[in-house]
Coordinates of C-alpha atoms in Angstrom, one line a residue:
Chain A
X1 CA 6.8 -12.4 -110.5
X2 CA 6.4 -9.0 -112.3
X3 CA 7.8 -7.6 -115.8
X4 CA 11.1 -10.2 -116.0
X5 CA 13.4 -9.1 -113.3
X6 CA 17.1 -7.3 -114.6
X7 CA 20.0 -9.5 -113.6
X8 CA 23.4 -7.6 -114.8
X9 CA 26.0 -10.2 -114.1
X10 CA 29.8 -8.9 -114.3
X11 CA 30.9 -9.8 -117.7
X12 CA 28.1 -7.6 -119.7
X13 CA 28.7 -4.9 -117.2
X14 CA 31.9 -4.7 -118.6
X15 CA 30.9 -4.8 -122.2
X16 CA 28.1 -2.4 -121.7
X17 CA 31.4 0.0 -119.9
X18 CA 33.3 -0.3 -122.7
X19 CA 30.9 0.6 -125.4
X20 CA 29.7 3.9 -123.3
X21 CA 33.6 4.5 -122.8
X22 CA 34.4 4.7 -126.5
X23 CA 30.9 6.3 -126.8
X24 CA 32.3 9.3 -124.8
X25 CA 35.5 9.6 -126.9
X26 CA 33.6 8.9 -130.3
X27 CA 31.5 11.7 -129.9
X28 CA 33.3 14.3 -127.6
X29 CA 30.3 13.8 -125.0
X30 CA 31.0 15.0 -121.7
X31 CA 28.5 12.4 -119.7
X32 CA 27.0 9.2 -120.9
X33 CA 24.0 7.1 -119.0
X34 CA 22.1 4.2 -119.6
X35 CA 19.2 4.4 -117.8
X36 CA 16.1 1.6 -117.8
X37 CA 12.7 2.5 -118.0
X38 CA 11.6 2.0 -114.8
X39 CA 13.9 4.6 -113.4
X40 CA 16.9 2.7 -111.9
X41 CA 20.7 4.0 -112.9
X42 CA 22.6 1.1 -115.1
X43 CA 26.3 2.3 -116.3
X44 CA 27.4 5.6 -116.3
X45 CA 31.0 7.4 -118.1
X46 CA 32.4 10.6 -119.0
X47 CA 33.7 13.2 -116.7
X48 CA 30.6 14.5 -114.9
X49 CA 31.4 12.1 -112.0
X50 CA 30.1 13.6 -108.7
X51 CA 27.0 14.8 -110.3
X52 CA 23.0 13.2 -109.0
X53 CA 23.1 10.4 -111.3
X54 CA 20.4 8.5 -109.4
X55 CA 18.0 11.9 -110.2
X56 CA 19.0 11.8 -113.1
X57 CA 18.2 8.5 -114.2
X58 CA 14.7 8.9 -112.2
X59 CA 13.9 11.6 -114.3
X60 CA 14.9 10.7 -117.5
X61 CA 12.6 7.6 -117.1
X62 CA 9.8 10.1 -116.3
X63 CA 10.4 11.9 -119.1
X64 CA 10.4 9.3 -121.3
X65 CA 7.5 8.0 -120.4
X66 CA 5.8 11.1 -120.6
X67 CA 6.7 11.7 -123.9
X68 CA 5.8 8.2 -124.8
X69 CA 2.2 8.8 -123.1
X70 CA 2.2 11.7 -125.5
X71 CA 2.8 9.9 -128.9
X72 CA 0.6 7.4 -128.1
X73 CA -2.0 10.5 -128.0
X74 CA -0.7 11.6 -131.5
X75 CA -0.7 8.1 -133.0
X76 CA 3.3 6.9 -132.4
X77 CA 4.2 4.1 -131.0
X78 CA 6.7 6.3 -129.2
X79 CA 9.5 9.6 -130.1
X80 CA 12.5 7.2 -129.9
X81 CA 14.8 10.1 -130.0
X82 CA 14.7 13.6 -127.7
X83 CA 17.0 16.7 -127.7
X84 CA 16.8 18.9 -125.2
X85 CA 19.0 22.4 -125.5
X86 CA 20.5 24.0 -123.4
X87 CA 22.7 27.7 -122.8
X88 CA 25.8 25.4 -122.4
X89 CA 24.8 21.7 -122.4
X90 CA 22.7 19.5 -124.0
X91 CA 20.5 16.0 -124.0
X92 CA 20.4 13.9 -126.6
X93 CA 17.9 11.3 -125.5
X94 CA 17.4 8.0 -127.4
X95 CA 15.5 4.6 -126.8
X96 CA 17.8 1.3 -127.0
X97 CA 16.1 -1.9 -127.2
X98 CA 12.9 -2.2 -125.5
X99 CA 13.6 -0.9 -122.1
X100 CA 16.7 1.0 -122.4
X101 CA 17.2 4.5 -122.3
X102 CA 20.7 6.3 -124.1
X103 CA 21.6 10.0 -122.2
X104 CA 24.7 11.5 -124.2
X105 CA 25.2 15.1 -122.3
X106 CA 27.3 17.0 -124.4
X107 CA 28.4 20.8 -124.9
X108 CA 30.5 23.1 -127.6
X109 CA 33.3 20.8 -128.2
X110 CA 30.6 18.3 -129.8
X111 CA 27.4 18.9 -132.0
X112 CA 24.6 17.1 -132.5
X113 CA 25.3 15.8 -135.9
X114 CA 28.7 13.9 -134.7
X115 CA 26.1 12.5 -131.3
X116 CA 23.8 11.5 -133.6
X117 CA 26.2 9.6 -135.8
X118 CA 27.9 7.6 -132.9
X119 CA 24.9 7.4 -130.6
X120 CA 23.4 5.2 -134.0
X121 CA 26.1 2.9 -133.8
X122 CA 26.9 2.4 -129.9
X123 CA 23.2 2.0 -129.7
X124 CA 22.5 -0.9 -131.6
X125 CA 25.7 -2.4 -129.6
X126 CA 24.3 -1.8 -126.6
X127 CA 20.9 -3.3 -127.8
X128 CA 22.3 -5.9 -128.9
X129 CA 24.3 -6.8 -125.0
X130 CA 20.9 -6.0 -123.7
X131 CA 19.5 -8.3 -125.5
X132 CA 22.2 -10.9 -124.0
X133 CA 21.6 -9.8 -120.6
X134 CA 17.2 -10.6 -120.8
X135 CA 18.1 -13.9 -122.1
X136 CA 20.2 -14.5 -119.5
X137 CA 18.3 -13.2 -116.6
X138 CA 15.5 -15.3 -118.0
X139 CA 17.5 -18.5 -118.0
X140 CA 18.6 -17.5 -114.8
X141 CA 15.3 -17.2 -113.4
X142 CA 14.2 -20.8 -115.1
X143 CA 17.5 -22.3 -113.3
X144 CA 16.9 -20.9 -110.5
X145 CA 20.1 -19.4 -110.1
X146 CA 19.6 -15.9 -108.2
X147 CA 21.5 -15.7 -105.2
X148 CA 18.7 -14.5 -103.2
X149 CA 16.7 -17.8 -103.2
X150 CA 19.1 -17.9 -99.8
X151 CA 18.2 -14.9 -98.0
X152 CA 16.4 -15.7 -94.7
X153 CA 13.9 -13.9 -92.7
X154 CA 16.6 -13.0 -90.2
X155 CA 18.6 -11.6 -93.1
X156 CA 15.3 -9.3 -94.0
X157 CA 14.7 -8.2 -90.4
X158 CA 18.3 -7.6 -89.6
X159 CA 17.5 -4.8 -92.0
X160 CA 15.7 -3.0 -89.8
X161 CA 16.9 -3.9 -86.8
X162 CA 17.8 -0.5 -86.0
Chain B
X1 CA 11.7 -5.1 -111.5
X2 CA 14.4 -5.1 -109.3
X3 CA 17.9 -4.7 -111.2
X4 CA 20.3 -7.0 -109.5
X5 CA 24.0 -5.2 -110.2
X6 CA 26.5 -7.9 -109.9
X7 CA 29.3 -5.6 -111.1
X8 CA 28.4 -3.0 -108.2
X9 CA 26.5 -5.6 -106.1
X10 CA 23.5 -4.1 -105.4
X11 CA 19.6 -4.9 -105.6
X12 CA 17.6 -1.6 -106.4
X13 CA 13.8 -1.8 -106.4
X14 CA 10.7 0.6 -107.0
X15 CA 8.4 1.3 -104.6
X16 CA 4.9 3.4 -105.1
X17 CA 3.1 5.1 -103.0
X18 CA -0.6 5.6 -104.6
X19 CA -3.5 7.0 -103.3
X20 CA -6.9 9.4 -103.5
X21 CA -5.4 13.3 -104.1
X22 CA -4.2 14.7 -100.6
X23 CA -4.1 11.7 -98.8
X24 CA -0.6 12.5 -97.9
X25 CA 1.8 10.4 -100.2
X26 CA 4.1 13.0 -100.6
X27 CA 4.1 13.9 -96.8
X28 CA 4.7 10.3 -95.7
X29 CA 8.4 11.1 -98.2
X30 CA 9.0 13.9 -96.8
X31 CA 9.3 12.3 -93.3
X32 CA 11.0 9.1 -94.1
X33 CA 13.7 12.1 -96.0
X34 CA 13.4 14.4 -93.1
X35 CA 14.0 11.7 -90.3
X36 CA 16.8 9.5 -92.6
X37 CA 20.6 10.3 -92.2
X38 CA 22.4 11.9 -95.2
X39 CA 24.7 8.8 -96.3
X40 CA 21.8 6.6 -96.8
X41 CA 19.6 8.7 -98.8
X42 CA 19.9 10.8 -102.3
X43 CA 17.8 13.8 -103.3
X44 CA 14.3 14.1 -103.2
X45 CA 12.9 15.4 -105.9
X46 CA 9.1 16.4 -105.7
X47 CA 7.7 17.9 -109.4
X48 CA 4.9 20.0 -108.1
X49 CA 2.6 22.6 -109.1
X50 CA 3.0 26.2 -107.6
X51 CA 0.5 25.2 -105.1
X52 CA 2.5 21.8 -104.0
X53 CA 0.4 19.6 -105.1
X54 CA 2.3 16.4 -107.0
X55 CA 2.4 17.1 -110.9
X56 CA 4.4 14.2 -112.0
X57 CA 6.2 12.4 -109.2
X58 CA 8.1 12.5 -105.7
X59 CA 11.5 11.0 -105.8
X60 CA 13.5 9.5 -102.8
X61 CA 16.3 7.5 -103.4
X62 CA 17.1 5.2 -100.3
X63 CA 19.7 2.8 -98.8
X64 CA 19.0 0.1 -96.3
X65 CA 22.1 -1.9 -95.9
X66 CA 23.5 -4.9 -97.0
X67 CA 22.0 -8.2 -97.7
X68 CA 24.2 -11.1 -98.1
X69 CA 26.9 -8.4 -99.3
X70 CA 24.5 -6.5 -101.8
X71 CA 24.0 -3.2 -101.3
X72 CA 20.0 -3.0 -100.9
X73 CA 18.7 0.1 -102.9
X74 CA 14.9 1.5 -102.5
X75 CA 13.8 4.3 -104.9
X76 CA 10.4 5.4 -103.6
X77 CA 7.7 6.9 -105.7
X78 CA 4.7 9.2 -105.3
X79 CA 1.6 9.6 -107.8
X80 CA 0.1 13.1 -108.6
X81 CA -3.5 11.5 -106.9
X82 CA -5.7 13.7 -108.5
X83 CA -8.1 12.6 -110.6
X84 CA -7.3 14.2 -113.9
X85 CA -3.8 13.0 -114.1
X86 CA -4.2 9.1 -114.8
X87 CA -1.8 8.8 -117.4
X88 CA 0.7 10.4 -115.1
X89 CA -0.3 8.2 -112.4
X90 CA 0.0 4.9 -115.4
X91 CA 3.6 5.8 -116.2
X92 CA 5.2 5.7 -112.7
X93 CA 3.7 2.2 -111.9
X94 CA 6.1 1.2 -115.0
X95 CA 8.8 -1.5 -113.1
X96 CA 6.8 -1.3 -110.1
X97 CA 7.7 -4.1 -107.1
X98 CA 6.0 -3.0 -104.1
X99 CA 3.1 -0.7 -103.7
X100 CA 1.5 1.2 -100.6
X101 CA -1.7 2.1 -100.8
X102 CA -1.9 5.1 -98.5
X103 CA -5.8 6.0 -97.9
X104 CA -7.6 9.0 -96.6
X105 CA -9.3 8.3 -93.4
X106 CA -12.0 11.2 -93.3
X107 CA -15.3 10.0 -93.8
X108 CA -16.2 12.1 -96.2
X109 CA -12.8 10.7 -98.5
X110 CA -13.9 7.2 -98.0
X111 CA -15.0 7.7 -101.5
X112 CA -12.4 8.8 -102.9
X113 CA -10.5 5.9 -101.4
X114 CA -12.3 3.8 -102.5
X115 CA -12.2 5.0 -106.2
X116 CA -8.1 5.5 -106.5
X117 CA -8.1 1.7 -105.2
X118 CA -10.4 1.0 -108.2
X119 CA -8.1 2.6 -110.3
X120 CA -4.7 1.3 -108.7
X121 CA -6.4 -2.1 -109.9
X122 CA -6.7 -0.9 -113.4
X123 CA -3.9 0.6 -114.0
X124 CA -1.4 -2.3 -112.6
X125 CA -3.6 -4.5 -114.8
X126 CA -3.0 -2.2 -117.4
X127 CA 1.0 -3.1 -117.3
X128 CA 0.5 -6.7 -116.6
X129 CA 0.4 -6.7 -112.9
X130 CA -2.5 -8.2 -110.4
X131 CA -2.2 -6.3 -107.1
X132 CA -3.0 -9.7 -105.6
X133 CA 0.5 -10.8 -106.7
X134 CA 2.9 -7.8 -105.7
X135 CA 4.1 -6.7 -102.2
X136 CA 1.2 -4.4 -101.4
X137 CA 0.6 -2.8 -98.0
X138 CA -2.7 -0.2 -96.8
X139 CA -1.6 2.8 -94.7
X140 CA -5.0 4.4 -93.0
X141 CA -3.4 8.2 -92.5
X142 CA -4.8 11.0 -90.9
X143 CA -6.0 8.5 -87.9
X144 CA -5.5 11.7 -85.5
X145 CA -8.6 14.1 -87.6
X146 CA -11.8 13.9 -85.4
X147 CA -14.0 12.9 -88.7
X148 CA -11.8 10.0 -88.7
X149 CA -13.5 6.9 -90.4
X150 CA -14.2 4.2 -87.9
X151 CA -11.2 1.4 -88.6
X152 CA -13.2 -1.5 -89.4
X153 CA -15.0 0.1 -91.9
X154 CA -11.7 1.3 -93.9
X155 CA -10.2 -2.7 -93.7
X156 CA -13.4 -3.6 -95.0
X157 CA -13.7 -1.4 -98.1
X158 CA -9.9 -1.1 -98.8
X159 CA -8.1 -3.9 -97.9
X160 CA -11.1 -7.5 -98.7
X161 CA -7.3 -9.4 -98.9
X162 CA -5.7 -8.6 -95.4
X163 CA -2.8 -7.2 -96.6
X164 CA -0.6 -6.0 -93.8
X165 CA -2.0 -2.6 -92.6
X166 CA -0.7 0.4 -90.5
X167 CA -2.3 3.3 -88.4
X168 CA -0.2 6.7 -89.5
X169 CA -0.5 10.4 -89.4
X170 CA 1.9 11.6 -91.7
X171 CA 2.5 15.0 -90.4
X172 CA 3.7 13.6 -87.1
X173 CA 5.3 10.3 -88.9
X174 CA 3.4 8.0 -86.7
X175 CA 3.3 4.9 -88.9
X176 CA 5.1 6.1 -91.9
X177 CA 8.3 3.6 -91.3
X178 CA 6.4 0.9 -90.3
X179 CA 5.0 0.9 -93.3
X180 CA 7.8 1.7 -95.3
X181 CA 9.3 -1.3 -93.5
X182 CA 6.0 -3.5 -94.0
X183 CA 6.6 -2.9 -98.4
X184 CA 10.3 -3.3 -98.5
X185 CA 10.4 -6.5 -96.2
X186 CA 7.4 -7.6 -98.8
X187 CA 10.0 -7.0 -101.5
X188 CA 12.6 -8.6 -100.5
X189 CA 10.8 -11.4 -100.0
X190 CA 9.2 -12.0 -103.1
X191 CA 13.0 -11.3 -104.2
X192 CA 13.6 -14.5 -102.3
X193 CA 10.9 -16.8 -104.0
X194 CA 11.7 -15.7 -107.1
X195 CA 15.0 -17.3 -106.3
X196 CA 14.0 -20.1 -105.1

């Protein structure tokens, strides 16, 4: 198998909620998204429902990486923390754990000083769940307790039966 | 790596399409988003230069259904296949679960082909992956040119494992689902050992 595969099971999904939720209120933000590295959407809050989350999350991995590519050029191990600025909103960007990634979007009602403050907090909660969640997908994985050890060939082709 | 979602019960994987500059990675999206109906796909997002070729990456987010009541989500990738942009090309094989190798069949690109293959290799190495051990499928595009490489010859410098392999032009979408069909399957499968 690749690079350990991401199991989120119900229970840390919640946790990982809550902690974006009070993110949101904490620090007046008007979107919140934790995105992994490789791209795929994890937990989402604020009131920008509606909007291309799964773009979003595509692209912030892309950007992260490039910027990681970039301070490996420079000599950093990587810019764990981005702000991007905007006419009305803003992006405050920041790593969690090893393969998270923190989005706070935020306008005038915040600034970046009050993001800054709470994303420092909620982030080391969140890393720490993550770090939960990996321990658990691998002991999952040694137990060979994923679901899909039961999926068929049938199952697969029914797929694309159409 | 796939993200299994047990909250919103769904399976997401990444899927790259790599290959020698103008092969037609980005074309081969383009269909699959062209010929898909709305509700199962997102927004493709292609960041290109002004002349369309592929500066960082295609985007196309895709559902295929449900397996065993999971929603089963496919976020395909392109790489920018120029030369010059490797680290680009390094980044987006980052979480990688299936690859398709989409090659050039002019003659004159067998070169070519042959080189971004090398370079696949390297780079997958490069974030802990053997090509041998992920879903991997070979798409010969462009079968329709007259300066069309003779088949055999393509299998036998770009795919010495006998990985499954489809005949495709692009532009018309011959091929292009089959193959798409060919990595996800591959996927999901190795999904299934892993459980097992």
């Amino acid at each position: 198998m690749l690079e350990s595969q991401l199991v989120m099971r119900e229970d840390d999904f919640t946790r990982i909620q809550t902690v974006i939720e009070r993110l949101t209120r904490d620090a007046n933000a008007k979107g919140i998204y934790i995105v992994d590295k490789a791209g795929q959407l994890i937990a989402e809050a604020g009131e920008m429902q509606g909007i291309d989350s799964t773009s979003l999350a595509s692209l912030t991995a892309g950007c992260i990486a490039a910027t990681g590519g970039l301070a490996k050029i420079v000599g950093e191990e990587e810019f764990p923390i981005h702000f991007h600025q905007g006419q009305r909103d803003n992006l405050h960007i920041t790593l969690v754990g090893e393969r998270m990634i923190l989005v706070v979007v935020f306008d005038e009602r915040s600034s970046l000083g009050l993001v800054r403050l709470r994303v420092k907090k909620a982030g080391a909660e969140l890393a720490r769940i993550f770090e939960d969640v990996k321990k658990k997908s691998e002991a999952d994985a040694a137990a060979s307790g994923s679901p899909f050890a039961e999926i068929t060939d049938d199952d697969i082709d029914n797929l694309f039966s159409d | 790596m796939s993200f299994i979602n047990y909250s919103s019960r769904e399976i997401n994987c990444k899927i790259v399409y790599y290959g020698p500059g103008l092969c037609g990675k980005t074309t081969n999206l383009q269909h699959i988003y062209n010929k898909t109906n709305p509700d199962v796909k997102g927004k493709m997002i292609s960041l290109a230069t002004e002349t369309e070729r592929t500066l960082f990456f295609d985007f196309l987010p895709l559902a295929l259904g449900e397996i065993r009541g999971f929603k089963t989500r496919f976020h395909l990738y392109t790489v920018p296949g120029q030369v010059f942009y490797d680290a680009s090309r390094k980044l987006i094989l980052k979480g990688v679960d299936g690859v398709v190798f989409v090659a050039d069949s002019q003659i004159e690109r067998m070169e070519a082909n042959v080189e971004s293959l090398d370079n696949l290799k390297v780079n997958l190495l490069e974030q802990g992956y053997e090509l041998e051990k992920i879903p991997y499928v070979v798409q010969y595009n462009k079968r329709d040119l007259p300066n069309a490489a003779p088949l055999e010859e393509m299998k036998r410098l770009l795919n010495a494992t006998n990985v499954p392999e489809f005949e495709a032009c692009a532009t018309t979408g011959k091929g292009v689902f089959e193959t798409l069909k060919a990595v996800a399957k591959g996927v999901l499968s190795d999904l299934k050992k892993m459980g097992s």
